PDB file of C-alpha atoms and ligand atoms in Angstrom:
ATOM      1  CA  UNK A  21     147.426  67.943 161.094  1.00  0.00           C
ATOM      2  CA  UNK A  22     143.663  67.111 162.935  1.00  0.00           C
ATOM      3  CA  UNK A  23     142.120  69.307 160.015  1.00  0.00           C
ATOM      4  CA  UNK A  24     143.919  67.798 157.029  1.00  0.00           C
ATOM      5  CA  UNK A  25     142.936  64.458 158.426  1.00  0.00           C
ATOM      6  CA  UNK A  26     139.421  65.545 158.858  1.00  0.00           C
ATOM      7  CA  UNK A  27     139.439  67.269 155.262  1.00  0.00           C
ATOM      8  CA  UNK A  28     140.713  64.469 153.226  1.00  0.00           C
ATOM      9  CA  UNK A  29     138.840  63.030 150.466  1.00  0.00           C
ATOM     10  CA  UNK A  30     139.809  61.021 148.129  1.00  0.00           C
ATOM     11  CA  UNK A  31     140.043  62.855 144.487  1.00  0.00           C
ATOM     12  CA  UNK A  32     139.405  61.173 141.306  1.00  0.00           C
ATOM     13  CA  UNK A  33     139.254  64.221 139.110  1.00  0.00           C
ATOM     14  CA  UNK A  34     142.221  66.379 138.381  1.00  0.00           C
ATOM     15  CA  UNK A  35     143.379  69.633 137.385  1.00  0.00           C
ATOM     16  CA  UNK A  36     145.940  69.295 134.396  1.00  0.00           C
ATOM     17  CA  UNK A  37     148.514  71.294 136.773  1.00  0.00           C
ATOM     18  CA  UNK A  38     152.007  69.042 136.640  1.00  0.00           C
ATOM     19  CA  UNK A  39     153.631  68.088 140.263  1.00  0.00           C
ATOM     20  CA  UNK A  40     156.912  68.405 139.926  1.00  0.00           C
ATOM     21  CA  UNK A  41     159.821  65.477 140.602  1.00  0.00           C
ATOM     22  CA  UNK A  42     160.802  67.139 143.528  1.00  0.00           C
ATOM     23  CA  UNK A  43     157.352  67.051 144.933  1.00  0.00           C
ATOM     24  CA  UNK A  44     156.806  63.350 144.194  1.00  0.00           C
ATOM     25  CA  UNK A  45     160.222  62.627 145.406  1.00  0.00           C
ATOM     26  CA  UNK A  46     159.261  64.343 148.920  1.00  0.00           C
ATOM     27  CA  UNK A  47     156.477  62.495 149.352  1.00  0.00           C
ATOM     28  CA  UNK A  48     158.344  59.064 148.696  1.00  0.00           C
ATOM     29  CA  UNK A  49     160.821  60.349 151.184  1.00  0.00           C
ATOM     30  CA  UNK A  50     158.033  60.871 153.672  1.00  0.00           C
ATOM     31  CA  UNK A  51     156.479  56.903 153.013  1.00  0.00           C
ATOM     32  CA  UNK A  52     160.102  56.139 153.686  1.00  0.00           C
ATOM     33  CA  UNK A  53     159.713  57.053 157.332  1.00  0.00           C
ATOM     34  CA  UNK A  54     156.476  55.571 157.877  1.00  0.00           C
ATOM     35  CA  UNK A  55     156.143  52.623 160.562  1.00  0.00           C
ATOM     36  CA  UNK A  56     157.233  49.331 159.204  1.00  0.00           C
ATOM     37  CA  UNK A  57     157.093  45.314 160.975  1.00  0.00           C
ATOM     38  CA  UNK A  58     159.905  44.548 162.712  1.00  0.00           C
ATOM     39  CA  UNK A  59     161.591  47.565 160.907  1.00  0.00           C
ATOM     40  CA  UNK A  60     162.213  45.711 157.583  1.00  0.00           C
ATOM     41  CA  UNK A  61     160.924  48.013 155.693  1.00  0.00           C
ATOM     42  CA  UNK A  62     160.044  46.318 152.377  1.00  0.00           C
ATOM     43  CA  UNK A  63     158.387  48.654 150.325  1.00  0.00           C
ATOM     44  CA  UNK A  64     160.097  50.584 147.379  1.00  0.00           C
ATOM     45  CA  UNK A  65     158.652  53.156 145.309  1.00  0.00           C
ATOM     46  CA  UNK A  66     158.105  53.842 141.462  1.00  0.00           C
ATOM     47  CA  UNK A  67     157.376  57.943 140.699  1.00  0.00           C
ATOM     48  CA  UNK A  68     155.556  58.254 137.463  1.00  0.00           C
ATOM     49  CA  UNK A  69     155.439  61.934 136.491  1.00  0.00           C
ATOM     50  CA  UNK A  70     155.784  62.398 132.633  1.00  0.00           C
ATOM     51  CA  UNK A  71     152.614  63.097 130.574  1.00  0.00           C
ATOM     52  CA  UNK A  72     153.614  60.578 128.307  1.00  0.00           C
ATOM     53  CA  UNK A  73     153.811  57.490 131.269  1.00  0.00           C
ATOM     54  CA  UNK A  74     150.999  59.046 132.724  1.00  0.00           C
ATOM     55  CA  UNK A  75     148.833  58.829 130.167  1.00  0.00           C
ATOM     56  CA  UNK A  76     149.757  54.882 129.423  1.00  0.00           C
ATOM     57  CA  UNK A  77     149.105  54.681 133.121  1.00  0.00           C
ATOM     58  CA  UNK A  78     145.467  55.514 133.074  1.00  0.00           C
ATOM     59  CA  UNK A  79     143.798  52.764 131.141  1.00  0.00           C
ATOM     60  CA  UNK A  80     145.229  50.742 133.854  1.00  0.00           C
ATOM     61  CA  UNK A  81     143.451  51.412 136.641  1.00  0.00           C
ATOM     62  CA  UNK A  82     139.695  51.405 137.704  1.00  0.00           C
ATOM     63  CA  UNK A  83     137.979  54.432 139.194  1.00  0.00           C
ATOM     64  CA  UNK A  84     135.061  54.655 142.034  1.00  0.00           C
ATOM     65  CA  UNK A  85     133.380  51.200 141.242  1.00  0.00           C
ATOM     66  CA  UNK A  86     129.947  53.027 142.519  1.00  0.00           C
ATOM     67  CA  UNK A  87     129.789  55.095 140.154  1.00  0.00           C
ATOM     68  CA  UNK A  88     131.612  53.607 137.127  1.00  0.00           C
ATOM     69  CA  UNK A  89     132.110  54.494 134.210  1.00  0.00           C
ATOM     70  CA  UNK A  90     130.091  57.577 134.618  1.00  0.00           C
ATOM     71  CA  UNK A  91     132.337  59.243 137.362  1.00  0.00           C
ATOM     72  CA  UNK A  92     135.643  58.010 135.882  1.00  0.00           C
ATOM     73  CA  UNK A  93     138.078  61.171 135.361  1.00  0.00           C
ATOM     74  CA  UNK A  94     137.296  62.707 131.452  1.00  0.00           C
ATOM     75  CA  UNK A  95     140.007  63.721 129.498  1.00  0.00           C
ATOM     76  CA  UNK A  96     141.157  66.841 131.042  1.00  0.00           C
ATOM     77  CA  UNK A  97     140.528  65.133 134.636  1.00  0.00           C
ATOM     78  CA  UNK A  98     143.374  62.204 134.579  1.00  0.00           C
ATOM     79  CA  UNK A  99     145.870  62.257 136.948  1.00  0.00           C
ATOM     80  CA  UNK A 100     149.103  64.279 136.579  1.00  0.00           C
ATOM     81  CA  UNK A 101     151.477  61.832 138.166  1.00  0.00           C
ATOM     82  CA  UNK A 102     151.353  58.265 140.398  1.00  0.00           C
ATOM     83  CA  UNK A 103     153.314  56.535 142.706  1.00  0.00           C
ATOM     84  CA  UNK A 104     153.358  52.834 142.232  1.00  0.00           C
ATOM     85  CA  UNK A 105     153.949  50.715 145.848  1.00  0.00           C
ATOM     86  CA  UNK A 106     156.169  47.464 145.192  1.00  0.00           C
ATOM     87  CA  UNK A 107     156.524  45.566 147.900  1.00  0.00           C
ATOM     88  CA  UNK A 108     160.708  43.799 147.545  1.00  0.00           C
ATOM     89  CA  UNK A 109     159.853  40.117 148.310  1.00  0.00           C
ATOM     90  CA  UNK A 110     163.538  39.135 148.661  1.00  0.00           C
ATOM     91  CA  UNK A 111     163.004  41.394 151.817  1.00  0.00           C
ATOM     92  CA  UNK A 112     159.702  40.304 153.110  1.00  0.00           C
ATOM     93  CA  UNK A 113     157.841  37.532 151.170  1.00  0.00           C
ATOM     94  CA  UNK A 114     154.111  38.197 152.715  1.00  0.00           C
ATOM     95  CA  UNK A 115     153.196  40.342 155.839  1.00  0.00           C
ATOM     96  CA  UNK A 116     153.812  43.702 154.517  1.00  0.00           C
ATOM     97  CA  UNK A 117     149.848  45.035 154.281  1.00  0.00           C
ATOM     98  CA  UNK A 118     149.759  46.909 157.267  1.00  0.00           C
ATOM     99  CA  UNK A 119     153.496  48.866 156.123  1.00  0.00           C
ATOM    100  CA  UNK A 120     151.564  49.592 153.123  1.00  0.00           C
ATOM    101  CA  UNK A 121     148.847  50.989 154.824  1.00  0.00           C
ATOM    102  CA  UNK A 122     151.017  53.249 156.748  1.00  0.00           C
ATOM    103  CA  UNK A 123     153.325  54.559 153.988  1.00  0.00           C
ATOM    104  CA  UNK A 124     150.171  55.367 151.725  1.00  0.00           C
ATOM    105  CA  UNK A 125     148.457  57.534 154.390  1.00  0.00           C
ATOM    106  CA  UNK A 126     152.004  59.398 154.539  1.00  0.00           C
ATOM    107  CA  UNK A 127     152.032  59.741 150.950  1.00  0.00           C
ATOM    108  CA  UNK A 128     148.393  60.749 150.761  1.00  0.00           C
ATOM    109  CA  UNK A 129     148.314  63.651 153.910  1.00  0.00           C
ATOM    110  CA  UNK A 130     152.053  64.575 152.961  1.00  0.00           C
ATOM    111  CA  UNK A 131     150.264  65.608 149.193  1.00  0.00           C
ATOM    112  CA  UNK A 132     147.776  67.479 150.793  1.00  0.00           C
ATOM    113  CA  UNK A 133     149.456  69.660 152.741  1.00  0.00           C
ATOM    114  CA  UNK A 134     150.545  70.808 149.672  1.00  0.00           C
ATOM    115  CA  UNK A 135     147.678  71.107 148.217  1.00  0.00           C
ATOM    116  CA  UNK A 136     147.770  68.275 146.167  1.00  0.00           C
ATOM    117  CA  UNK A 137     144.706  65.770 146.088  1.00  0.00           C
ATOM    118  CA  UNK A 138     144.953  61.711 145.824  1.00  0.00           C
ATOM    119  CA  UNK A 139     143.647  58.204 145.191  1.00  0.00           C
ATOM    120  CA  UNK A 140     144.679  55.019 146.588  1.00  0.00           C
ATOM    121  CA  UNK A 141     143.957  52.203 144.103  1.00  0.00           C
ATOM    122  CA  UNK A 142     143.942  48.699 144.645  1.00  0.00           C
ATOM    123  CA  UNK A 143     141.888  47.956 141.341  1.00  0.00           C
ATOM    124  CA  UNK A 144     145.107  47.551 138.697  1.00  0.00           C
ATOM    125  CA  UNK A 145     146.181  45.863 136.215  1.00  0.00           C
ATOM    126  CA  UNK A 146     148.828  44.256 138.155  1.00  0.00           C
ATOM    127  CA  UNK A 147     150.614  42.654 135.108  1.00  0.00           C
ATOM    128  CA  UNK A 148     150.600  45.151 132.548  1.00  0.00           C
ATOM    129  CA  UNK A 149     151.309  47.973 135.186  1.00  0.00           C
ATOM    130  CA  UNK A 150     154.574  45.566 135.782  1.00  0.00           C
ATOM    131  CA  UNK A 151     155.227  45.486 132.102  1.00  0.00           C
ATOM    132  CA  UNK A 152     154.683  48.751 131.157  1.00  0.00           C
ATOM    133  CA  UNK A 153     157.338  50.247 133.912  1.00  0.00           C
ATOM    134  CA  UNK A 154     159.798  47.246 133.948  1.00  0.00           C
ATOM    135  CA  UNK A 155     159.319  46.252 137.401  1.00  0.00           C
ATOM    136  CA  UNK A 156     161.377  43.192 138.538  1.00  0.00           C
ATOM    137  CA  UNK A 157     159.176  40.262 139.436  1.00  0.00           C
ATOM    138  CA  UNK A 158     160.615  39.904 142.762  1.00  0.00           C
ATOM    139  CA  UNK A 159     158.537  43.228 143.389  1.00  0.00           C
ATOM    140  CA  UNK A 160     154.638  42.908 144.260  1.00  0.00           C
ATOM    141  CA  UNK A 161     152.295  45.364 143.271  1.00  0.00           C
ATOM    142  CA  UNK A 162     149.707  45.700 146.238  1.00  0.00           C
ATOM    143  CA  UNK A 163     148.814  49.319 145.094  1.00  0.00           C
ATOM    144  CA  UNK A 164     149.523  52.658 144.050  1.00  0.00           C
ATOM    145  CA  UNK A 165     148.296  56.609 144.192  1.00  0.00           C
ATOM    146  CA  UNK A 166     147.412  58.698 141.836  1.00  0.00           C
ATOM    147  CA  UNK A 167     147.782  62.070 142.504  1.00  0.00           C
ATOM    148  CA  UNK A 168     146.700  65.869 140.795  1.00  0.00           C
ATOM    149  CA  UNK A 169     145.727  69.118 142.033  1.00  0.00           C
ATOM    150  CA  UNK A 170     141.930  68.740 142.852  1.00  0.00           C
ATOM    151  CA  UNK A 171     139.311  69.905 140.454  1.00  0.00           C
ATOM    152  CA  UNK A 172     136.288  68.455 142.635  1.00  0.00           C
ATOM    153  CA  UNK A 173     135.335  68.996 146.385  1.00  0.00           C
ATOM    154  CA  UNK A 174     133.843  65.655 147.583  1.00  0.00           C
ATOM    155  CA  UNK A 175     132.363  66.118 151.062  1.00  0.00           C
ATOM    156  CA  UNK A 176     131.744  63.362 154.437  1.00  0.00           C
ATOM    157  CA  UNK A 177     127.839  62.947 155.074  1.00  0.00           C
ATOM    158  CA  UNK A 178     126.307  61.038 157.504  1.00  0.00           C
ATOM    159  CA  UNK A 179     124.996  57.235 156.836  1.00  0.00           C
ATOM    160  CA  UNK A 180     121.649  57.203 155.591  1.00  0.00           C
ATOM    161  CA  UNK A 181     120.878  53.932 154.308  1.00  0.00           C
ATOM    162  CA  UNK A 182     124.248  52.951 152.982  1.00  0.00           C
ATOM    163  CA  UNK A 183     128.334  53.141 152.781  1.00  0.00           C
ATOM    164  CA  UNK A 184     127.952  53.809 149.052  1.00  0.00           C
ATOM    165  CA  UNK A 185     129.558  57.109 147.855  1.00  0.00           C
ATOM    166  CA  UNK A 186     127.264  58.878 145.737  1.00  0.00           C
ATOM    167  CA  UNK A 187     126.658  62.082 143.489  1.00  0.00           C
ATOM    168  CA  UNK A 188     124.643  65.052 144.926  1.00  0.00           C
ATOM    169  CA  UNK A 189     124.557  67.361 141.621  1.00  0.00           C
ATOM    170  CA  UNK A 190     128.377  67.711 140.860  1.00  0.00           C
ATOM    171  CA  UNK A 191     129.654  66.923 144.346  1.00  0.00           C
ATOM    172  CA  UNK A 192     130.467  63.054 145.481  1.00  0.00           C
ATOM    173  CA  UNK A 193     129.394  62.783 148.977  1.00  0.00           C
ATOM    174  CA  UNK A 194     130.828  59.970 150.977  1.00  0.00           C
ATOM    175  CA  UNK A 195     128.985  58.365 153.748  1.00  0.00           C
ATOM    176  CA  UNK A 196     131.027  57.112 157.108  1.00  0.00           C
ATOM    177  CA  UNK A 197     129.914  55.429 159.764  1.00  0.00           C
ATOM    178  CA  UNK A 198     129.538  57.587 163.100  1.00  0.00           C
ATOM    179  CA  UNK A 199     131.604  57.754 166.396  1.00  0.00           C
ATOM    180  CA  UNK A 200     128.910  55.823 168.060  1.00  0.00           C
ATOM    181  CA  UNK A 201     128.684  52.681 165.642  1.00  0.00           C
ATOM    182  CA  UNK A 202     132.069  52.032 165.753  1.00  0.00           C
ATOM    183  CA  UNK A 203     133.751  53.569 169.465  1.00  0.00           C
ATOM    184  CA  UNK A 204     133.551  49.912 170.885  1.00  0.00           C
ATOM    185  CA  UNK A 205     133.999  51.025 174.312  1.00  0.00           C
ATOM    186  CA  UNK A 206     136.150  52.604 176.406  1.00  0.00           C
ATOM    187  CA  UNK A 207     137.133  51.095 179.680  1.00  0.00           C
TER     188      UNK A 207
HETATM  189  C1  FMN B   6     142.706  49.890 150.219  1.00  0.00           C
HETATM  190  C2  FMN B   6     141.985  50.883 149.363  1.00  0.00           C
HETATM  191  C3  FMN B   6     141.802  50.615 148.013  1.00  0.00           C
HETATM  192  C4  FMN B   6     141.154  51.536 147.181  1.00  0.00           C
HETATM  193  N1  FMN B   6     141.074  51.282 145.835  1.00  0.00           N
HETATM  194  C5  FMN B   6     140.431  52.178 145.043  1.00  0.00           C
HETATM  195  C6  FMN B   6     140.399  51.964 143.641  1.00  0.00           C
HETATM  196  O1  FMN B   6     140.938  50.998 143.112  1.00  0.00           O
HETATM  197  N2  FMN B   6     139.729  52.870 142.870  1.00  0.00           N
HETATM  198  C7  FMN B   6     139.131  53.980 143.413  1.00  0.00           C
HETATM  199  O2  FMN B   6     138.553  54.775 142.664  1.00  0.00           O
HETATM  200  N3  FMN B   6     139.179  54.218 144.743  1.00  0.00           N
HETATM  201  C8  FMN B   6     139.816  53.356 145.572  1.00  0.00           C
HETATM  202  N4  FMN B   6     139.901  53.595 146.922  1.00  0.00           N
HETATM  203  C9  FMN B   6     139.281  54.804 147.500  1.00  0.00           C
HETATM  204  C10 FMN B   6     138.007  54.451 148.310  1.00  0.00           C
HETATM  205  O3  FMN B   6     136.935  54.227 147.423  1.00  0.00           O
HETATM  206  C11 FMN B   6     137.701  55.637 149.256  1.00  0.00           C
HETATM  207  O4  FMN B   6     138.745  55.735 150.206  1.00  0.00           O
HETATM  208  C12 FMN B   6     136.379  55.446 149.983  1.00  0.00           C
HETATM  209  O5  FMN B   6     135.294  55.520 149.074  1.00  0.00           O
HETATM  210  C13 FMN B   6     136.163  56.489 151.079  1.00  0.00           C
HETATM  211  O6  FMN B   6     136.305  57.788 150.548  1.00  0.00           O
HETATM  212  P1  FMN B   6     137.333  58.822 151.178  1.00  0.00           P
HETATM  213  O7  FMN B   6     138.725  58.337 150.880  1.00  0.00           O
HETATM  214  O8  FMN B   6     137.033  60.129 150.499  1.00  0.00           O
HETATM  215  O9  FMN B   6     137.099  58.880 152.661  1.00  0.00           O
HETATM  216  C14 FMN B   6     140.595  52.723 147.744  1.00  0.00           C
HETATM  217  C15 FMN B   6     140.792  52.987 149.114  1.00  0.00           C
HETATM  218  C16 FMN B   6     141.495  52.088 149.912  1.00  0.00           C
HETATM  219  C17 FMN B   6     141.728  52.415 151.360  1.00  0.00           C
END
């Protein structure tokens, strides 16, 4: 578990590999378990696994703002599948962020152990995202992952001058900040 969390990237380019309904539906059932506030558990799920819906899917999301467009996935990169978070305000109107937060990372590290590489996106279309899958407008949209079978190997570096992600040849190399800047203390 310490070395997928360690080894995690995100992925924005894809191998044109499917994932199968039984692997999306797994790692649904694994967000479903994830902490939730007060135990209310809000968030619902929409799997989107056909080429066909995947495909309509893509236009409507924005990749590594960096780096755009010239990093955005080409052709043969897009994502195989996505799971779109909706958040069911009938059972929690506001207050949900940090559920989402948790059911994501399940969805992300439960992908990985099989292999399978993600991205969380908050940059949507939130309104034609709702249109194109029907989704109730009781439901918010606060994000969704895209998911594939990895065709790049980003890497962590250390902070040089900035947070900005950036390309070193063909690899993206992400800068994060170091135990010391941000272990507070410990008392
Ligand atoms: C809340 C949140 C929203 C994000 N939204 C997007 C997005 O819309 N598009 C994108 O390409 N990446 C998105 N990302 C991925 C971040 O850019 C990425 O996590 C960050 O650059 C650090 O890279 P790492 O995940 O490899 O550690 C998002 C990540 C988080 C946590």
């Amino acid at each position: 578990m310490k070395e997928l969390i360690k080894s995690r990237r995100t992925i924005r380019k894809f191998l044109q590999k499917p994932i199968s309904c039984e692997q999306l539906a797994e790692y649904i059932d694994l967000a479903r378990v994830a902490p939730s506030g007060a135990n209310l558990q809000p968030l619902k799920y929409i799997a989107v696994q056909s080429k066909d819906m995947a495909d309509k899917m893509f236009p409507l999301v924005k990749w590594a703002g960096y780096l755009a467009p010239d990093y955005n996935p080409k052709e043969n990169e897009r994502p195989t599948a996505y799971i779109v978070v909706c958040a069911d305000t009938d059972i929690r109107k506001t207050g949900y962020d940090m559920d989402v937060g948790a059911s994501v990372e399940n969805i992300i590290l439960s992908a990985l152990a099989d292999g399978v590489g993600a991205c969380w996106m908050v940059a949507i279309d939130r309104d034609e995202i709702r249109k194109l899958l029907d989704i109730p407008i009781e439901y918010e949209i606060p994000c969704l992952v895209a998911l594939g079978y990895p065709k790049e190997s980003p890497k962590e570096v250390g902070i040089a001058t900035d947070i900005k992600y950036y390309l070193e040849g063909e690899t993206l190399c992400v800068p994060k900040r170091n135990m010391e800047a941000i272990l507070i203390k410990t008392v």
